[in-house]
PDB file of C-alpha atoms in Angstrom:
ATOM      1  CA  UNK K   1      73.597  42.614  81.248  1.00 73.00           C
ATOM      2  CA  UNK K   2      75.820  41.941  84.245  1.00 82.00           C
ATOM      3  CA  UNK K   3      75.630  38.600  83.719  1.00 85.00           C
ATOM      4  CA  UNK K   4      75.993  38.651  79.769  1.00 81.00           C
ATOM      5  CA  UNK K   5      79.666  41.007  80.261  1.00 81.00           C
ATOM      6  CA  UNK K   6      80.653  38.426  82.219  1.00 83.00           C
ATOM      7  CA  UNK K   7      80.261  35.106  79.924  1.00 84.00           C
ATOM      8  CA  UNK K   8      81.954  37.257  77.989  1.00 84.00           C
ATOM      9  CA  UNK K   9      85.194  37.856  80.389  1.00 79.00           C
ATOM     10  CA  UNK K  10      84.388  34.467  81.183  1.00 83.00           C
ATOM     11  CA  UNK K  11      85.357  33.660  77.214  1.00 84.00           C
ATOM     12  CA  UNK K  12      87.824  36.825  76.421  1.00 82.00           C
ATOM     13  CA  UNK K  13      89.214  38.647  79.928  1.00 82.00           C
ATOM     14  CA  UNK K  14      90.753  41.100  77.990  1.00 85.00           C
ATOM     15  CA  UNK K  15      87.639  42.555  75.934  1.00 87.00           C
ATOM     16  CA  UNK K  16      87.510  45.428  76.374  1.00 92.00           C
ATOM     17  CA  UNK K  17      84.056  46.315  75.196  1.00 91.00           C
ATOM     18  CA  UNK K  18      82.763  43.657  77.959  1.00 93.00           C
ATOM     19  CA  UNK K  19      84.537  45.915  80.841  1.00 94.00           C
ATOM     20  CA  UNK K  20      84.095  49.361  79.746  1.00 95.00           C
ATOM     21  CA  UNK K  21      80.001  47.924  79.732  1.00 94.00           C
ATOM     22  CA  UNK K  22      80.074  46.816  83.604  1.00 95.00           C
ATOM     23  CA  UNK K  23      82.129  49.560  84.351  1.00 95.00           C
ATOM     24  CA  UNK K  24      78.764  52.141  83.015  1.00 96.00           C
ATOM     25  CA  UNK K  25      76.487  49.293  84.517  1.00 95.00           C
ATOM     26  CA  UNK K  26      78.178  49.228  87.718  1.00 95.00           C
ATOM     27  CA  UNK K  27      78.815  52.915  87.560  1.00 96.00           C
ATOM     28  CA  UNK K  28      74.670  54.106  86.821  1.00 95.00           C
ATOM     29  CA  UNK K  29      74.170  51.696  89.863  1.00 95.00           C
ATOM     30  CA  UNK K  30      76.739  54.186  92.239  1.00 96.00           C
ATOM     31  CA  UNK K  31      78.702  51.355  92.909  1.00 96.00           C
ATOM     32  CA  UNK K  32      82.084  52.961  92.162  1.00 97.00           C
ATOM     33  CA  UNK K  33      84.780  51.001  93.699  1.00 97.00           C
ATOM     34  CA  UNK K  34      83.836  47.926  91.068  1.00 96.00           C
ATOM     35  CA  UNK K  35      83.291  50.741  88.481  1.00 97.00           C
ATOM     36  CA  UNK K  36      86.526  51.998  88.364  1.00 97.00           C
ATOM     37  CA  UNK K  37      88.032  48.394  88.410  1.00 96.00           C
ATOM     38  CA  UNK K  38      86.474  47.748  84.916  1.00 96.00           C
ATOM     39  CA  UNK K  39      87.318  50.636  83.581  1.00 97.00           C
ATOM     40  CA  UNK K  40      91.430  50.527  84.700  1.00 97.00           C
ATOM     41  CA  UNK K  41      91.120  47.087  84.033  1.00 96.00           C
ATOM     42  CA  UNK K  42      89.535  48.055  80.039  1.00 96.00           C
ATOM     43  CA  UNK K  43      92.034  51.210  79.892  1.00 97.00           C
ATOM     44  CA  UNK K  44      94.617  48.563  80.958  1.00 96.00           C
ATOM     45  CA  UNK K  45      94.040  46.294  78.012  1.00 95.00           C
ATOM     46  CA  UNK K  46      92.791  48.643  75.658  1.00 95.00           C
ATOM     47  CA  UNK K  47      95.173  52.381  76.806  1.00 97.00           C
ATOM     48  CA  UNK K  48      93.299  54.398  73.455  1.00 96.00           C
ATOM     49  CA  UNK K  49      89.429  53.804  74.900  1.00 96.00           C
ATOM     50  CA  UNK K  50      88.821  57.994  75.656  1.00 97.00           C
ATOM     51  CA  UNK K  51      85.083  56.760  76.687  1.00 97.00           C
ATOM     52  CA  UNK K  52      86.988  54.324  79.383  1.00 98.00           C
ATOM     53  CA  UNK K  53      89.355  57.832  80.402  1.00 98.00           C
ATOM     54  CA  UNK K  54      85.897  60.192  80.346  1.00 98.00           C
ATOM     55  CA  UNK K  55      83.919  57.943  82.342  1.00 97.00           C
ATOM     56  CA  UNK K  56      86.581  57.319  85.001  1.00 98.00           C
ATOM     57  CA  UNK K  57      86.624  61.278  85.660  1.00 98.00           C
ATOM     58  CA  UNK K  58      83.085  60.519  86.034  1.00 97.00           C
ATOM     59  CA  UNK K  59      83.591  57.979  88.784  1.00 98.00           C
ATOM     60  CA  UNK K  60      86.213  59.955  90.808  1.00 97.00           C
ATOM     61  CA  UNK K  61      84.135  63.563  90.597  1.00 96.00           C
ATOM     62  CA  UNK K  62      81.519  61.817  92.039  1.00 95.00           C
ATOM     63  CA  UNK K  63      83.396  59.871  94.907  1.00 96.00           C
ATOM     64  CA  UNK K  64      85.046  63.571  95.359  1.00 95.00           C
ATOM     65  CA  UNK K  65      88.486  62.630  94.110  1.00 97.00           C
ATOM     66  CA  UNK K  66      88.722  65.768  91.477  1.00 96.00           C
ATOM     67  CA  UNK K  67      92.652  65.436  91.802  1.00 96.00           C
ATOM     68  CA  UNK K  68      92.037  62.183  89.590  1.00 97.00           C
ATOM     69  CA  UNK K  69      88.934  63.271  87.445  1.00 98.00           C
ATOM     70  CA  UNK K  70      91.131  65.820  86.161  1.00 96.00           C
ATOM     71  CA  UNK K  71      93.621  63.304  84.962  1.00 98.00           C
ATOM     72  CA  UNK K  72      91.723  61.729  82.941  1.00 98.00           C
ATOM     73  CA  UNK K  73      89.384  63.293  82.134  1.00 97.00           C
ATOM     74  CA  UNK K  74      92.441  65.000  80.567  1.00 97.00           C
ATOM     75  CA  UNK K  75      93.982  61.722  79.157  1.00 98.00           C
ATOM     76  CA  UNK K  76      90.257  61.021  77.641  1.00 98.00           C
ATOM     77  CA  UNK K  77      90.781  64.355  75.971  1.00 96.00           C
ATOM     78  CA  UNK K  78      95.013  63.451  74.789  1.00 97.00           C
ATOM     79  CA  UNK K  79      93.648  60.935  72.885  1.00 97.00           C
ATOM     80  CA  UNK K  80      90.320  62.003  71.183  1.00 96.00           C
ATOM     81  CA  UNK K  81      90.783  66.127  71.164  1.00 95.00           C
ATOM     82  CA  UNK K  82      86.946  67.081  69.951  1.00 93.00           C
ATOM     83  CA  UNK K  83      85.604  64.028  72.146  1.00 94.00           C
ATOM     84  CA  UNK K  84      82.822  66.878  73.758  1.00 93.00           C
ATOM     85  CA  UNK K  85      81.753  64.854  76.949  1.00 95.00           C
ATOM     86  CA  UNK K  86      85.147  64.617  77.932  1.00 95.00           C
ATOM     87  CA  UNK K  87      86.215  68.655  77.252  1.00 94.00           C
ATOM     88  CA  UNK K  88      82.875  69.058  78.516  1.00 95.00           C
ATOM     89  CA  UNK K  89      83.596  67.475  81.993  1.00 94.00           C
ATOM     90  CA  UNK K  90      87.134  69.165  82.016  1.00 96.00           C
ATOM     91  CA  UNK K  91      85.039  72.466  81.267  1.00 94.00           C
ATOM     92  CA  UNK K  92      83.291  71.867  84.693  1.00 94.00           C
ATOM     93  CA  UNK K  93      86.154  71.698  87.404  1.00 95.00           C
ATOM     94  CA  UNK K  94      88.311  74.331  85.769  1.00 94.00           C
ATOM     95  CA  UNK K  95      85.049  75.350  87.031  1.00 93.00           C
ATOM     96  CA  UNK K  96      85.392  74.559  89.910  1.00 92.00           C
ATOM     97  CA  UNK K  97      88.835  75.419  90.240  1.00 91.00           C
ATOM     98  CA  UNK K  98      87.596  78.847  89.474  1.00 93.00           C
ATOM     99  CA  UNK K  99      90.175  78.739  86.492  1.00 94.00           C
ATOM    100  CA  UNK K 100      87.486  80.285  84.156  1.00 91.00           C
ATOM    101  CA  UNK K 101      89.834  81.412  80.941  1.00 94.00           C
ATOM    102  CA  UNK K 102      91.167  77.576  81.245  1.00 92.00           C
ATOM    103  CA  UNK K 103      87.018  76.418  81.959  1.00 89.00           C
ATOM    104  CA  UNK K 104      85.362  78.913  78.919  1.00 91.00           C
ATOM    105  CA  UNK K 105      88.111  77.015  76.290  1.00 91.00           C
ATOM    106  CA  UNK K 106      87.411  73.492  76.663  1.00 90.00           C
ATOM    107  CA  UNK K 107      83.513  74.155  76.810  1.00 90.00           C
ATOM    108  CA  UNK K 108      83.532  76.697  73.650  1.00 89.00           C
ATOM    109  CA  UNK K 109      85.445  73.469  72.276  1.00 88.00           C
ATOM    110  CA  UNK K 110      82.846  70.800  73.734  1.00 89.00           C
ATOM    111  CA  UNK K 111      79.940  73.366  72.202  1.00 89.00           C
ATOM    112  CA  UNK K 112      82.435  73.848  68.616  1.00 88.00           C
ATOM    113  CA  UNK K 113      82.665  69.562  69.094  1.00 87.00           C
ATOM    114  CA  UNK K 114      79.068  69.075  69.105  1.00 83.00           C
ATOM    115  CA  UNK K 115      76.613  72.080  68.915  1.00 78.00           C
ATOM    116  CA  UNK K 116      73.450  69.801  70.122  1.00 77.00           C
ATOM    117  CA  UNK K 117      75.066  68.675  73.391  1.00 59.00           C
ATOM    118  CA  UNK K 118      72.952  70.275  75.852  1.00 61.00           C
ATOM    119  CA  UNK K 119      75.333  69.947  78.571  1.00 64.00           C
ATOM    120  CA  UNK K 120      78.010  71.750  76.851  1.00 53.00           C
ATOM    121  CA  UNK K 121      75.031  74.776  77.484  1.00 48.00           C
ATOM    122  CA  UNK K 122      74.531  74.974  80.784  1.00 53.00           C
TER     123      UNK K 122
END
């Protein structure tokens, strides 16, 4: 998959879909520096890609940078207020910080946005 997306970028270096997909692929491989690189490029060329901001938050959370994770989850929610994944991820971070009221509101929003999303119910 990586080679195919890299070939797509050879034709169009600003192709947000390819940049996002490479970010996801590298993130799933725990190559977080590479994932961040591709997600940052993706949002530079497509600043309304809430999914890339959400995934940036996930990667930063995985690397222990909770402040950056929070910023990216918040940006994703600003772009897509009903994005259940970002609402859930932001709610989890607020829970970790002991901000129970804020966390509960976000987690309830995640459940309302997608009642079948199992992580929102945990």
